[in-house]
Tab-separated table of C-alpha atoms and ligand atoms in Angstrom:
chain	number	residue	atom	x	y	z
A	1	MET	CA	-0.065	0.042	0.016
A	2	SER	CA	1.201	3.479	-0.770
A	3	ARG	CA	1.165	6.110	1.832
A	4	GLU	CA	0.258	8.812	-0.698
A	5	LEU	CA	-2.711	6.852	-1.768
A	6	ILE	CA	-3.746	6.155	1.863
A	7	ASP	CA	-3.718	9.805	2.726
A	8	LEU	CA	-5.769	10.702	-0.236
A	9	ALA	CA	-8.206	7.977	0.455
A	10	ILE	CA	-8.594	9.271	4.188
A	11	GLU	CA	-9.070	12.721	2.945
A	12	ARG	CA	-11.977	11.625	0.779
A	13	LEU	CA	-13.439	9.887	3.693
A	14	ARG	CA	-13.195	13.001	5.839
A	15	GLU	CA	-14.839	15.036	2.994
A	16	ASP	CA	-17.751	12.644	2.727
A	17	PHE	CA	-18.215	12.648	6.605
A	18	PRO	CA	-17.122	16.046	7.963
A	19	ASN	CA	-18.775	15.567	11.126
A	20	LYS	CA	-17.063	12.339	12.326
A	21	SER	CA	-14.573	12.384	14.992
A	22	ARG	CA	-10.925	11.708	14.753
A	23	SER	CA	-11.247	8.492	16.579
A	24	TRP	CA	-13.994	7.225	14.040
A	25	VAL	CA	-11.353	7.859	11.238
A	26	ARG	CA	-8.721	6.337	13.102
A	27	ARG	CA	-10.577	3.175	13.878
A	28	ALA	CA	-11.651	2.957	10.033
A	29	LEU	CA	-7.912	3.386	9.222
A	30	ILE	CA	-6.849	0.445	11.714
A	31	ARG	CA	-9.455	-1.940	10.218
A	32	PHE	CA	-8.151	-0.951	6.661
A	33	MET	CA	-4.475	-1.177	7.338
A	34	LYS	CA	-4.962	-4.562	9.089
A	35	ASN	CA	-6.301	-5.757	5.741
A	36	THR	CA	-9.626	-6.821	7.351
A	37	VAL	CA	-11.844	-5.785	4.329
A	38	LYS	CA	-12.388	-8.338	1.736
A	39	GLU	CA	-14.696	-7.921	-1.430
A	40	TYR	CA	-17.469	-10.522	-1.636
A	41	GLY	CA	-19.356	-9.972	-4.761
A	42	GLU	CA	-21.122	-6.961	-6.028
A	43	GLY	CA	-22.012	-4.465	-3.371
A	44	ALA	CA	-20.950	-6.756	-0.366
A	45	TRP	CA	-18.032	-7.008	1.754
A	46	VAL	CA	-16.897	-8.991	4.588
A	47	VAL	CA	-14.988	-7.103	7.439
A	48	ARG	CA	-12.997	-9.316	10.038
A	49	GLY	CA	-13.632	-8.273	13.530
A	50	LEU	CA	-10.930	-6.768	15.751
A	51	PRO	CA	-11.627	-7.645	19.416
A	52	GLU	CA	-9.357	-4.669	20.232
A	53	LEU	CA	-12.124	-2.398	18.642
A	54	GLY	CA	-14.777	-4.029	20.566
A	55	ASP	CA	-15.835	-6.453	18.030
A	56	ARG	CA	-17.890	-9.311	19.474
A	57	TYR	CA	-18.204	-11.389	16.274
A	58	PRO	CA	-15.129	-12.788	13.939
A	59	THR	CA	-16.832	-11.276	10.996
A	60	TYR	CA	-19.193	-8.581	9.819
A	61	VAL	CA	-20.972	-8.034	6.566
A	62	VAL	CA	-21.491	-4.805	4.861
A	63	ARG	CA	-23.832	-4.325	1.921
A	64	LEU	CA	-24.432	-1.546	-0.297
A	65	ARG	CA	-28.000	-1.005	-1.463
A	66	ASP	CA	-29.673	2.030	-3.233
A	67	GLY	CA	-26.804	4.066	-2.273
A	68	ARG	CA	-26.798	3.051	1.424
A	69	TYR	CA	-24.526	1.091	3.666
A	70	TYR	CA	-25.890	-1.531	5.841
A	71	CYS	CA	-23.805	-3.468	8.435
A	72	SER	CA	-24.677	-6.994	10.018
A	73	CYS	CA	-23.407	-5.191	13.421
A	74	PHE	CA	-26.778	-3.310	13.097
A	75	GLU	CA	-28.636	-6.511	13.991
A	76	SER	CA	-26.502	-7.325	17.048
A	77	SER	CA	-27.760	-6.326	20.531
A	78	TRP	CA	-26.155	-2.906	20.097
A	79	GLY	CA	-28.357	-2.504	16.775
A	80	LEU	CA	-30.838	0.018	17.896
A	81	ARG	CA	-28.072	2.432	19.158
A	82	ARG	CA	-25.676	1.893	16.044
A	83	LYS	CA	-28.332	2.002	13.287
A	84	SER	CA	-28.526	5.728	13.291
A	85	GLU	CA	-24.735	5.899	12.851
A	86	ILE	CA	-22.238	4.787	10.253
A	87	CYS	CA	-20.155	2.284	12.161
A	88	THR	CA	-16.371	1.897	11.429
A	89	HIS	CA	-16.851	-1.393	9.656
A	90	ILE	CA	-18.586	0.668	6.887
A	91	ALA	CA	-16.105	3.369	7.074
A	92	ALA	CA	-13.236	0.774	6.676
A	93	VAL	CA	-15.155	-0.653	3.559
A	94	ILE	CA	-15.318	3.189	2.202
A	95	LEU	CA	-11.638	3.592	2.785
A	96	TYR	CA	-10.886	0.367	0.817
A	97	ARG	CA	-13.119	1.437	-2.016
A	98	ASN	CA	-11.534	4.969	-2.100
A	99	TYR	CA	-8.215	3.302	-2.222
A	100	LYS	CA	-8.927	0.898	-4.916
A	101	ARG	CA	-10.637	3.600	-6.870
A	102	LEU	CA	-7.422	5.981	-6.721
A	103	ASP	CA	-5.324	2.997	-7.558
A	104	SER	CA	-7.124	2.245	-10.679
A	105	ASP	CA	-6.217	3.095	-14.177
A	106	VAL	CA	-7.384	5.896	-16.296
A	107	TYR	CA	-6.288	7.268	-19.482
A	108	ALA	CA	-5.329	10.979	-19.584
A	109	SER	CA	-3.923	13.887	-21.555
A	110	VAL	CA	-2.836	16.992	-20.019
A	111	VAL	CA	-2.959	20.484	-21.898
A	112	ASN	CA	-1.165	23.530	-20.392
A	113	ILE	CA	-1.840	26.996	-21.587
A	114	GLU	CA	-1.507	30.749	-20.430
A	115	CYS	CA	-4.321	32.839	-21.421
A	116	THR	CA	-6.990	35.492	-20.467
A	117	ASP	CA	-9.869	33.918	-22.114
A	118	TYR	CA	-9.928	30.312	-22.749
A	119	TYR	CA	-12.112	27.360	-23.585
A	120	LEU	CA	-11.616	23.687	-24.326
A	121	GLU	CA	-14.411	21.909	-26.455
A	122	ILE	CA	-14.513	17.934	-26.698
A	123	PRO	CA	-16.702	16.803	-29.610
A	124	SER	CA	-20.060	15.973	-28.513
A	125	GLU	CA	-19.626	12.250	-29.630
A	126	PHE	CA	-17.321	11.653	-26.713
A	127	ARG	CA	-19.914	13.224	-24.159
A	128	GLY	CA	-20.199	10.737	-21.180
A	129	ARG	CA	-17.028	8.939	-22.058
A	130	VAL	CA	-14.539	11.855	-21.694
A	131	LYS	CA	-14.244	13.903	-18.624
A	132	VAL	CA	-12.434	17.323	-18.364
A	133	VAL	CA	-11.122	19.013	-15.056
A	134	LYS	CA	-9.282	22.107	-15.018
A	135	SER	CA	-6.913	23.886	-12.502
A	136	VAL	CA	-6.511	27.618	-13.021
A	137	ARG	CA	-3.962	29.905	-11.402
A	138	VAL	CA	-3.675	33.780	-11.938
A	139	VAL	CA	-0.187	34.407	-13.150
A	140	ASP	CA	-0.404	38.347	-14.156
A	141	SER	CA	-3.261	40.521	-12.632
A	142	SER	CA	-1.782	44.012	-13.598
A	143	ASP	CA	-4.624	44.264	-15.852
A	144	ARG	CA	-7.329	43.864	-13.189
A	145	LEU	CA	-10.282	43.306	-15.525
A	146	ASN	CA	-8.468	40.716	-17.884
A	147	PRO	CA	-6.022	38.773	-15.557
A	148	ARG	CA	-3.893	36.177	-17.295
A	149	HIS	CA	-4.229	32.708	-16.096
A	150	ARG	CA	-2.074	29.480	-16.206
A	151	VAL	CA	-4.620	26.759	-17.070
A	152	MET	CA	-4.121	23.154	-16.773
A	153	TYR	CA	-6.839	20.942	-18.540
A	154	ILE	CA	-6.844	17.004	-17.906
A	155	VAL	CA	-8.754	15.258	-20.414
A	156	TYR	CA	-9.425	11.697	-19.229
A	157	SER	CA	-11.521	8.474	-19.579
A	158	ASP	CA	-11.807	4.919	-18.409
A	159	GLU	CA	-10.586	3.687	-21.923
A	160	PRO	CA	-7.491	4.705	-24.258
A	161	LEU	CA	-8.852	7.074	-26.842
A	162	GLU	CA	-7.624	9.417	-29.485
A	163	LEU	CA	-9.700	12.527	-30.124
A	164	ARG	CA	-9.520	15.980	-31.520
A	165	ALA	CA	-10.492	18.931	-29.335
A	166	LYS	CA	-10.795	22.566	-30.124
A	167	LEU	CA	-8.827	24.921	-27.742
A	168	VAL	CA	-9.540	28.522	-27.709
A	169	CYS	CA	-7.026	30.951	-26.179
A	170	ASP	CA	-7.549	34.550	-26.465
A	171	GLY	CA	-9.284	34.516	-29.607
A	172	ASP	CA	-6.665	31.894	-31.049
A	173	VAL	CA	-8.536	28.874	-32.356
A	174	ARG	CA	-6.311	25.485	-32.379
A	175	GLU	CA	-7.311	22.019	-33.052
A	176	LEU	CA	-5.674	19.567	-30.680
A	177	SER	CA	-4.987	15.986	-31.418
A	178	LEU	CA	-5.076	14.165	-27.848
A	179	ARG	CA	-3.943	10.688	-27.067
A	180	LEU	CA	-5.152	9.570	-23.824
A	181	ALA	CA	-2.345	7.632	-22.228
A	182	ARG	CA	-2.442	5.109	-19.251
A	183	THR	CA	-1.871	6.603	-15.797
A	184	ARG	CA	-3.279	6.300	-12.540
A	185	ARG	CA	-6.564	8.165	-10.999
A	186	TYR	CA	-4.663	9.569	-7.850
A	187	ILE	CA	-2.269	11.470	-10.216
A	188	ILE	CA	-5.271	13.107	-11.456
A	189	GLU	CA	-6.600	13.878	-8.165
A	190	LEU	CA	-3.077	15.231	-6.941
A	191	LEU	CA	-3.044	17.577	-9.985
A	192	THR	CA	-6.679	18.924	-9.612
A	193	HIS	CA	-7.071	19.235	-5.714
B	1	ZN	ZN1	-20.811	-2.422	11.505
């Protein structure tokens, strides 16, 4: 496991559950780092219980149904109290999924430009298959109404693709030929967050 990916996976977990305590995150992390989460088919995971975290059962089953997570610990004697919360078995599964997603392959191409006005157009036939994210930094604001930006576009997809895109930079229109090359999703997250 890579430290950088774990950090990012935790960051995503914190963003999704901003009101959860540090100890909740820590317990989820312990479960994840001890390799207790195993995928068990579509939308189901088995989490090995850890007595040191108060688990009374050797395993717990977490399911994802209609966008909601359910854990078998909800059915235990503490179920009534726990049902309203998201237990750390679920949090460990979310961490596991975040990590797997960040570690997965994507195909991407990066376009760097410096302009005042800019626009990147992807042909409509690629809509849905190709995503574009941009990161923008002001490099010259001496003309306050028209600051100059350094713009990085990342064009990416789940599949290797070649496409032509239209790039507009201060009235200059260029056709770009983009070949999306294999990289990992966390690289894109690092570049854009
Ligand atoms: Zn649970």
